[in-house]
mmCIF file of C-alpha atoms in Angstrom:
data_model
loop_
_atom_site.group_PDB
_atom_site.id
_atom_site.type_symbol
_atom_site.label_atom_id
_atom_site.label_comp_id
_atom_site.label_asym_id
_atom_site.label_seq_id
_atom_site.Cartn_x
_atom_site.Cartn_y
_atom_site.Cartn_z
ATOM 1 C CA UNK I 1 0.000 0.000 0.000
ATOM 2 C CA UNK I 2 1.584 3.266 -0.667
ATOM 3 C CA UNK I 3 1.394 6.766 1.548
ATOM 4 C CA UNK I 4 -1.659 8.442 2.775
ATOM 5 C CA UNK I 5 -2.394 11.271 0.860
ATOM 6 C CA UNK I 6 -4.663 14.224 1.417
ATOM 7 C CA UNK I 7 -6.880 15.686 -0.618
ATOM 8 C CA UNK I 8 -6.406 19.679 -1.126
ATOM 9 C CA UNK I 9 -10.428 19.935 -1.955
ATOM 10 C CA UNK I 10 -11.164 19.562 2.376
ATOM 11 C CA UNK I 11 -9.121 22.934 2.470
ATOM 12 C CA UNK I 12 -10.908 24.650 -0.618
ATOM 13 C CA UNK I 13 -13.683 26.664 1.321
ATOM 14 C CA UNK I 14 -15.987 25.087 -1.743
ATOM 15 C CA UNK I 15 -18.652 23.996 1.456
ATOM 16 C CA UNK I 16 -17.930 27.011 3.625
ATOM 17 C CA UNK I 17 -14.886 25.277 5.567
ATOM 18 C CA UNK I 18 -11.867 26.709 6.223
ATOM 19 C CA UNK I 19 -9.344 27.253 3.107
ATOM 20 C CA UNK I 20 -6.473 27.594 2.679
ATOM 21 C CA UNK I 21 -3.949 28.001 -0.320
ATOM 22 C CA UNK I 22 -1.976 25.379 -2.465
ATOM 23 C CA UNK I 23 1.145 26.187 -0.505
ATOM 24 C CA UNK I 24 -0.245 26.149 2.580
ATOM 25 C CA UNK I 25 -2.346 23.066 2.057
ATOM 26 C CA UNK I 26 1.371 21.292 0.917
ATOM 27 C CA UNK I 27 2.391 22.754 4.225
ATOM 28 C CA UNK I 28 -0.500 21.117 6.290
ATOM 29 C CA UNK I 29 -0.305 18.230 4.710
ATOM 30 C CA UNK I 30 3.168 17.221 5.713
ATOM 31 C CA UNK I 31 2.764 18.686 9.172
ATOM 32 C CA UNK I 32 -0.397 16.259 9.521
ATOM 33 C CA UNK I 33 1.911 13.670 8.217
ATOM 34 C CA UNK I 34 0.773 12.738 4.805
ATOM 35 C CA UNK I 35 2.677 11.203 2.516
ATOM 36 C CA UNK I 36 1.346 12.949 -0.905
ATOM 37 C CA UNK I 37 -1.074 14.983 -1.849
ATOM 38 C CA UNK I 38 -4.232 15.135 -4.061
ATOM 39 C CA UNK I 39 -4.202 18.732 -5.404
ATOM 40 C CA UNK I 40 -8.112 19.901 -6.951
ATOM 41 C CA UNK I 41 -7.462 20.812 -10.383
ATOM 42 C CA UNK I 42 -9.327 24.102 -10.337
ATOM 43 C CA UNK I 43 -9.769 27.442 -8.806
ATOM 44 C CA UNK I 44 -9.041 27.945 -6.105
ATOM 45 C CA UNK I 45 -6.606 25.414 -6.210
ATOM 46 C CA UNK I 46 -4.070 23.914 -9.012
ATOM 47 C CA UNK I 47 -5.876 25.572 -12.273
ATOM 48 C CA UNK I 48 -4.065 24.868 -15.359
ATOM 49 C CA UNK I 49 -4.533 28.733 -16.146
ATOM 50 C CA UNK I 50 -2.911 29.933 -13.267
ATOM 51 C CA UNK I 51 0.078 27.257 -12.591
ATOM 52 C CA UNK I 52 2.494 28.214 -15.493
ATOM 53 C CA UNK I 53 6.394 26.645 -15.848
ATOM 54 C CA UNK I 54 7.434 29.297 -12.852
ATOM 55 C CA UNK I 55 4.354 28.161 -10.742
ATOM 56 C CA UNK I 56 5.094 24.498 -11.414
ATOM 57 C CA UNK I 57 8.660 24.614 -10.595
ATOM 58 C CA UNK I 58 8.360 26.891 -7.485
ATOM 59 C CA UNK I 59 5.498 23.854 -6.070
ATOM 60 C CA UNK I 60 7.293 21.217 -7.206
ATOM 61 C CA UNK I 61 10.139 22.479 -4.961
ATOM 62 C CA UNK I 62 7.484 23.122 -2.197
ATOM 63 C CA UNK I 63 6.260 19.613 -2.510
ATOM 64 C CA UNK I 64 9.932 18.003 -2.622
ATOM 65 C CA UNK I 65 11.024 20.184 0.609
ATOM 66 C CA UNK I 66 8.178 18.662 2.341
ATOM 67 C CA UNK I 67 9.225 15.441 1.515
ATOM 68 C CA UNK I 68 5.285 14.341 -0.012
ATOM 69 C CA UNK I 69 6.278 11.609 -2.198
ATOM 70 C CA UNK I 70 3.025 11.205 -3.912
ATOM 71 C CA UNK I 71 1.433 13.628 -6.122
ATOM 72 C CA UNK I 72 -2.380 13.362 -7.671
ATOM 73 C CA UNK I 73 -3.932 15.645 -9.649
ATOM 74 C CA UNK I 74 -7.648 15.570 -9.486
ATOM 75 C CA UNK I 75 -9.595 16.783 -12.714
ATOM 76 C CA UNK I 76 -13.218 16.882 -12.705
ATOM 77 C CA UNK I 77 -14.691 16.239 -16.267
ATOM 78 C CA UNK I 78 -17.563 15.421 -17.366
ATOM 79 C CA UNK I 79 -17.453 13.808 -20.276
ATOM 80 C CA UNK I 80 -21.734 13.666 -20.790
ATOM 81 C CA UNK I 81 -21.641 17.640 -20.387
ATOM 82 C CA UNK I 82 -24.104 19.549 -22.792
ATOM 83 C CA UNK I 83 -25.018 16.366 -24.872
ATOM 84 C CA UNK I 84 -28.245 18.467 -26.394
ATOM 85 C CA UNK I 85 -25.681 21.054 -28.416
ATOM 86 C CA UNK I 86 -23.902 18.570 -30.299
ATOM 87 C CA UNK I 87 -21.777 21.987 -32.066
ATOM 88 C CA UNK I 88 -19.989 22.667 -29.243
ATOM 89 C CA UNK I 89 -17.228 19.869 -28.955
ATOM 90 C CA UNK I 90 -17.514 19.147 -25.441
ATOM 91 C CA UNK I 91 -15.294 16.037 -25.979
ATOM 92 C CA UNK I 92 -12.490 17.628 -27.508
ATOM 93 C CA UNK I 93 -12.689 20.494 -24.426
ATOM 94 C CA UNK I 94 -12.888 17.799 -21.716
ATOM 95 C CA UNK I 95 -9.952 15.584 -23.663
ATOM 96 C CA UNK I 96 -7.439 18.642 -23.874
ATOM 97 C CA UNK I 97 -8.119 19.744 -20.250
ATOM 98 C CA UNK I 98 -6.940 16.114 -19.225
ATOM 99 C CA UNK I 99 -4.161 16.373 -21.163
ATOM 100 C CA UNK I 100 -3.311 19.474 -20.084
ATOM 101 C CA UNK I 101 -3.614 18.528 -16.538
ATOM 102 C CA UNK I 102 -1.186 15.330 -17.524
ATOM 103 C CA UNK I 103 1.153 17.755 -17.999
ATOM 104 C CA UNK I 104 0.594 19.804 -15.018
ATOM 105 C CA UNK I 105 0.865 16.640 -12.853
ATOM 106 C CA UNK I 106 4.543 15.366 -14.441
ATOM 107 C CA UNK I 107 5.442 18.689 -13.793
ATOM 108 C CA UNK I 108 5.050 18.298 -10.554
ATOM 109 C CA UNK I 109 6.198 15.109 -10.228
ATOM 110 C CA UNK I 110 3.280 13.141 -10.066
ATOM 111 C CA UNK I 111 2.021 10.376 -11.802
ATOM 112 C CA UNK I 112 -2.087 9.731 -11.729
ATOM 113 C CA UNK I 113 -4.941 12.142 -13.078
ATOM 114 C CA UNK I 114 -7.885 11.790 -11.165
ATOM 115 C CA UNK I 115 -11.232 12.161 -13.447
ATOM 116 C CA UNK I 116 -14.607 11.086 -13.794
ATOM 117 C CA UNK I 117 -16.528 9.895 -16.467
ATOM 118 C CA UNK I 118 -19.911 11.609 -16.981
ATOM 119 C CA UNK I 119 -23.412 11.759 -15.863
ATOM 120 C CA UNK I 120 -26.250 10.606 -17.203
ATOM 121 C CA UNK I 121 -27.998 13.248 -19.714
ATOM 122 C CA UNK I 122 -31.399 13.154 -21.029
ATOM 123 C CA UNK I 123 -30.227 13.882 -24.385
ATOM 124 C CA UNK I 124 -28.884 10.215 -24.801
ATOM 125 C CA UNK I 125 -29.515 6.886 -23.692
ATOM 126 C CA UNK I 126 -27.527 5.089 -21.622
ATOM 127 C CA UNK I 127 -25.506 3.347 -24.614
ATOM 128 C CA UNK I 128 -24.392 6.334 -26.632
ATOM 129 C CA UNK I 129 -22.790 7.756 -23.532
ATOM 130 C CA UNK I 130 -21.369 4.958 -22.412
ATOM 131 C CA UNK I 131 -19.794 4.762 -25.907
ATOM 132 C CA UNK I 132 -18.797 7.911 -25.591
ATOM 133 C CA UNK I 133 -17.129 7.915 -22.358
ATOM 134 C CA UNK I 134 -15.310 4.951 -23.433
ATOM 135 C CA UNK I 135 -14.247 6.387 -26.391
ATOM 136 C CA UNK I 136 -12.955 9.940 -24.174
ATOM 137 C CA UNK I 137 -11.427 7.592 -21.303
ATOM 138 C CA UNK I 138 -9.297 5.201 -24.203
ATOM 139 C CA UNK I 139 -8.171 8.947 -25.924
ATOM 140 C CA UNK I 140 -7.484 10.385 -23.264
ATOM 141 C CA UNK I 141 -4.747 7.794 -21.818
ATOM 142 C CA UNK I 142 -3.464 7.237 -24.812
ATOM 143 C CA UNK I 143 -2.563 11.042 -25.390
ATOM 144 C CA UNK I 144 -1.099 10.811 -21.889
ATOM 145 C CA UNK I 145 0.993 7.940 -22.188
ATOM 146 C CA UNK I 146 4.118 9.309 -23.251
ATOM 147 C CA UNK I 147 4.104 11.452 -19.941
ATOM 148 C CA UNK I 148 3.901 8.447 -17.871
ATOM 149 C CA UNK I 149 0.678 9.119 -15.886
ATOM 150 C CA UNK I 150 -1.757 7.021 -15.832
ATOM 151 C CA UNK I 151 -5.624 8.312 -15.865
ATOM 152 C CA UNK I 152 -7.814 7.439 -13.121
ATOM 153 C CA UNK I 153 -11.474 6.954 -13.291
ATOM 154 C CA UNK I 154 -13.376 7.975 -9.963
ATOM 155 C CA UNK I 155 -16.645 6.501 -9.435
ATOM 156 C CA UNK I 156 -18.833 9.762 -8.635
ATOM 157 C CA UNK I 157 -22.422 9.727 -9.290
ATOM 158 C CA UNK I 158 -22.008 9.054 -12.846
ATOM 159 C CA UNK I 159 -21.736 6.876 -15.633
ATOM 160 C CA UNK I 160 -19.690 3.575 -14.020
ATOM 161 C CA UNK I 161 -20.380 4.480 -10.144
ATOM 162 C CA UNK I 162 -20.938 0.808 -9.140
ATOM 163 C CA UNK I 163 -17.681 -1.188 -8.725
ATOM 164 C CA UNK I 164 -19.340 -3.976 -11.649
ATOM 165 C CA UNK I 165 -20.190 -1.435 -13.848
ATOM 166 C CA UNK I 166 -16.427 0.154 -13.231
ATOM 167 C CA UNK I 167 -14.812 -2.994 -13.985
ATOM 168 C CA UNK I 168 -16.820 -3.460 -16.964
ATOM 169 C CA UNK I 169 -15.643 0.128 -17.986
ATOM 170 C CA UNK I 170 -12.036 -0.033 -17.853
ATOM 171 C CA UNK I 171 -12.472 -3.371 -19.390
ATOM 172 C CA UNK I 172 -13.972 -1.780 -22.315
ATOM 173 C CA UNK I 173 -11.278 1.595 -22.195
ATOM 174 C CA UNK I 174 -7.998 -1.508 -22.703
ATOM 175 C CA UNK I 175 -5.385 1.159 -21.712
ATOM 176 C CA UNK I 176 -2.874 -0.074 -19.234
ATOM 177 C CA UNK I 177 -2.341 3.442 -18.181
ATOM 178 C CA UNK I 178 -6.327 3.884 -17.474
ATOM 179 C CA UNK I 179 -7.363 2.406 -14.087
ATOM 180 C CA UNK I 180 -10.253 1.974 -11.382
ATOM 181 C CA UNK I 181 -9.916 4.864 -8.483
ATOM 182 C CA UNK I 182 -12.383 3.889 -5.921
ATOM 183 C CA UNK I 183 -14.278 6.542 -3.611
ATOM 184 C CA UNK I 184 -15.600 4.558 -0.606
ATOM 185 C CA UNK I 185 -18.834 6.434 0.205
ATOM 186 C CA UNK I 186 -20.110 5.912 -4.017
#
């Protein structure tokens, strides 16, 4: 089993609870003993926008000083998003921001992108977006690969929340660098 890591989201204020920033979260973390970190891949956290080559260097020192051996970025996608608009290429936006945060996460040493897959729209049956979120989930490692990290699928309240219906889901992706991440409570 590898280190206990923390997730940066319980310090986010996004539920009215205390916040605090990326380098003070990296801080916390290793005073609370952690032995990585899971950083949330948005505002007010690790944004792509904001976290440039200075930004990524300066917290990858941060991280390495605290001696947090395990890095995670967590993306939320949704690959099902705005299904009824079928001009707007959700899948290519969702795709790039994955690969994007692939890069964001070797940057800082880590390994693992964190994502989910999509939630059921009325738009579609079950099927297509299945399909579809195969299709995203089996692009999406692939144009990650050659970074090394591996994408992992979150069960979340979306398509592939049951652990039988994950399996069968990263069964059907075939990437070696795609894998099951399993949140308890789902």
């Amino acid at each position: 089993m590898g280190p206990r890591i923390l997730h940066s989201v319980s310090y986010s204020g996004s539920w009215g609870q205390a916040a605090l920033g990326v380098d003070a979260f990296i801080d916390k973390a290793a005073a609370l003993g952690f032995g990585g970190v899971m950083l949330m891949a948005k505002r007010p956290h690790l944004s792509p926008l904001d976290y440039g080559k200075r930004a990524r260097t300066a917290l990858r020192s941060r991280i390495e000083q605290r001696k947090l051996s395990t890095v995670v970025v967590a993306g939320y996608t949704n690959f099902t998003a705005d299904l009824e608009h079928s001009e707007v290429p959700q899948r290519e936006i969702q795709i790039s921001y994955v690969v994007e945060l692939a890069k964001l996460a070797h940057d800082l040493g880590g390994n693992i992108v964190r994502v989910f897959t999509g939630y059921d729209h009325p738009a579609s049956s079950h099927l297509p977006q299945w399909n579809l979120v195969v299709s995203a989930l089996k692009e999406c490692a692939r144009r990650v690969a050659d970074l090394g990290v591996t994408v992992g699928v979150q069960n979340h309240h979306d398509i592939g929340v049951g652990y039988e219906s994950m399996h069968d889901l990263i069964r059907h992706v075939g990437e070696p660098n795609c894998q099951a991440l399993f949140d308890a409570w789902s």
